[in-house]
PDB file of C-alpha atoms in Angstrom:
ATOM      1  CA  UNK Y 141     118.646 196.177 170.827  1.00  0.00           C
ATOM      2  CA  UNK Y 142     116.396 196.276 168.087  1.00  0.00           C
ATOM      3  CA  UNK Y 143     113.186 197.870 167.606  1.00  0.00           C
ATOM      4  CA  UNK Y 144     110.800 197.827 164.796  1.00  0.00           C
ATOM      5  CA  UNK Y 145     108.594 200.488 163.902  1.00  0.00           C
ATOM      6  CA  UNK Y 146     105.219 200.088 162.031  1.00  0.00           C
ATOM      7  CA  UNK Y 147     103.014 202.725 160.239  1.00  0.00           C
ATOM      8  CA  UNK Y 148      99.192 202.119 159.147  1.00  0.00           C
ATOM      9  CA  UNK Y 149      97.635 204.227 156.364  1.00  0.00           C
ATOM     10  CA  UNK Y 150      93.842 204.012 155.566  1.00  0.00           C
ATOM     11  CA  UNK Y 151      93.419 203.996 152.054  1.00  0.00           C
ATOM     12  CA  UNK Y 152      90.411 205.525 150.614  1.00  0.00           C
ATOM     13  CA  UNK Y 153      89.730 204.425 147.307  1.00  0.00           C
ATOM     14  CA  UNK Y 154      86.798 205.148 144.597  1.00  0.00           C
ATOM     15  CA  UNK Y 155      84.578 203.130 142.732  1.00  0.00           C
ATOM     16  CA  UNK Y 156      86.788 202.555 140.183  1.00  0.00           C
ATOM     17  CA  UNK Y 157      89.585 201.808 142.324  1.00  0.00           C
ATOM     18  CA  UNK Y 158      87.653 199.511 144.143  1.00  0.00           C
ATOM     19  CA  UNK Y 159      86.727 197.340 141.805  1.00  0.00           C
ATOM     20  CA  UNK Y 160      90.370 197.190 140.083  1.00  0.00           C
ATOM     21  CA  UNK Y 161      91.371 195.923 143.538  1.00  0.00           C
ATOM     22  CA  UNK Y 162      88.910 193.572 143.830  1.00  0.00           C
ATOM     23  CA  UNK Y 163      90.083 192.187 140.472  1.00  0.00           C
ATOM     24  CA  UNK Y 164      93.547 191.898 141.023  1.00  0.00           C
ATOM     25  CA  UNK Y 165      93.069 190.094 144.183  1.00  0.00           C
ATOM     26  CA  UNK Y 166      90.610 187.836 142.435  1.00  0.00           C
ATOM     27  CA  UNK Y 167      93.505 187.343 139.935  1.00  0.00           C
ATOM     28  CA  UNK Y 168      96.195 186.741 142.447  1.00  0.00           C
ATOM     29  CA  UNK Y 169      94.174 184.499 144.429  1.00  0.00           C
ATOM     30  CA  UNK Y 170      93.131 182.257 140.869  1.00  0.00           C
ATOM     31  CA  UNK Y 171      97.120 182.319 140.196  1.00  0.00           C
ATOM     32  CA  UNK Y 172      97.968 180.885 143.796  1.00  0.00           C
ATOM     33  CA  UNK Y 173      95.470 178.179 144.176  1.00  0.00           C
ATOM     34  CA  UNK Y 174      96.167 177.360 140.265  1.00  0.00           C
ATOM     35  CA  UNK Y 175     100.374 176.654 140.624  1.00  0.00           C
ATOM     36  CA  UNK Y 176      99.590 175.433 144.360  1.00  0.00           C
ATOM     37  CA  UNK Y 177      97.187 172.805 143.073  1.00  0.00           C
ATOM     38  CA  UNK Y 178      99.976 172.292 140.077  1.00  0.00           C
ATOM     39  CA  UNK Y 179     102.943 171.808 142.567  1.00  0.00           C
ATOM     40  CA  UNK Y 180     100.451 169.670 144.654  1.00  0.00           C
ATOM     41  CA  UNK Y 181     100.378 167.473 141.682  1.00  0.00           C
ATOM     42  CA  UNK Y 182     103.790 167.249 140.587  1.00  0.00           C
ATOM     43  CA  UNK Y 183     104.538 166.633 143.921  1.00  0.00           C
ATOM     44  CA  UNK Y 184     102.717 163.386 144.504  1.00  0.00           C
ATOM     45  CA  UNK Y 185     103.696 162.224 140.932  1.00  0.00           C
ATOM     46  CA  UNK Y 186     107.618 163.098 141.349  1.00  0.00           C
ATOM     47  CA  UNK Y 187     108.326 163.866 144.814  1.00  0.00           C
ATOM     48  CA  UNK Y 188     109.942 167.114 143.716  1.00  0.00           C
ATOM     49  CA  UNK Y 189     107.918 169.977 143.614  1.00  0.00           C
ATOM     50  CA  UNK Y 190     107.572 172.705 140.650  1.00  0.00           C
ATOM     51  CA  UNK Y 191     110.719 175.535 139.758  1.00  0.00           C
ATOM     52  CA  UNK Y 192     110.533 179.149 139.425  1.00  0.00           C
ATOM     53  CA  UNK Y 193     111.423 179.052 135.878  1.00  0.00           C
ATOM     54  CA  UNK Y 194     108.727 176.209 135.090  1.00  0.00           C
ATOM     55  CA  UNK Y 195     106.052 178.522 136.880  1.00  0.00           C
ATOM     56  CA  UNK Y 196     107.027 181.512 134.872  1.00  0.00           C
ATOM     57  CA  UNK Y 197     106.796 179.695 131.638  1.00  0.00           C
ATOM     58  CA  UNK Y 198     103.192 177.997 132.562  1.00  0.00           C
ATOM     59  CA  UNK Y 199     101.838 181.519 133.627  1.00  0.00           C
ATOM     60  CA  UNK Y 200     103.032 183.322 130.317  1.00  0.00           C
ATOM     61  CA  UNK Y 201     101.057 180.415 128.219  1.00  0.00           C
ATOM     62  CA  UNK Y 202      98.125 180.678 131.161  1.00  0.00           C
ATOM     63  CA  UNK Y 203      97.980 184.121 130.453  1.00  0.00           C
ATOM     64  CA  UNK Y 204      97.437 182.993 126.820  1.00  0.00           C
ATOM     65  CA  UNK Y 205      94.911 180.613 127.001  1.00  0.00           C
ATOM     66  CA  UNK Y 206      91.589 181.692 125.827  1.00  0.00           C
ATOM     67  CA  UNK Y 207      89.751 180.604 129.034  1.00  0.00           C
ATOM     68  CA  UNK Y 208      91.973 182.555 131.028  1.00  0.00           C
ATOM     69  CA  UNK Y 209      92.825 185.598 128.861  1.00  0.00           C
ATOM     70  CA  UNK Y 210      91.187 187.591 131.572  1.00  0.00           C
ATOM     71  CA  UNK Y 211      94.688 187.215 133.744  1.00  0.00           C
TER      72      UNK Y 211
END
């Protein structure tokens, strides 16, 4: 039989740390919706959806855009 075995922690961060969670969620959350809404697209256009190695290369030149140079 097997049994799995779970630990919580409670994190207590600063200020600081706080808000540089806050903004990597916020990033992670704008990177989700972003290729979800891309593969969405594709999709309904192709019937196939998007690749790992086509979602790499779009985040590299998201990541370069000027718009989005906040990722």
């Amino acid at each position: 039989m097997l049994i799995n075995k779970a630990y919580k922690f409670r994190i207590y961060p600063n200020k600081k740390q706080e808000i540089l969670i806050a903004k990597t969620i916020g990033c992670s959350r704008f990177v989700f919706n972003h290729f979800l809404a891309l593969w969405n697209d594709t999709y309904k256009e192709t019937g196939k959806g998007l690749t790992y190695p086509s979602c790499s290369a779009e985040l590299t030149q998201l990541k370069k855009k000027q718009d989005t140079i906040w990722l």
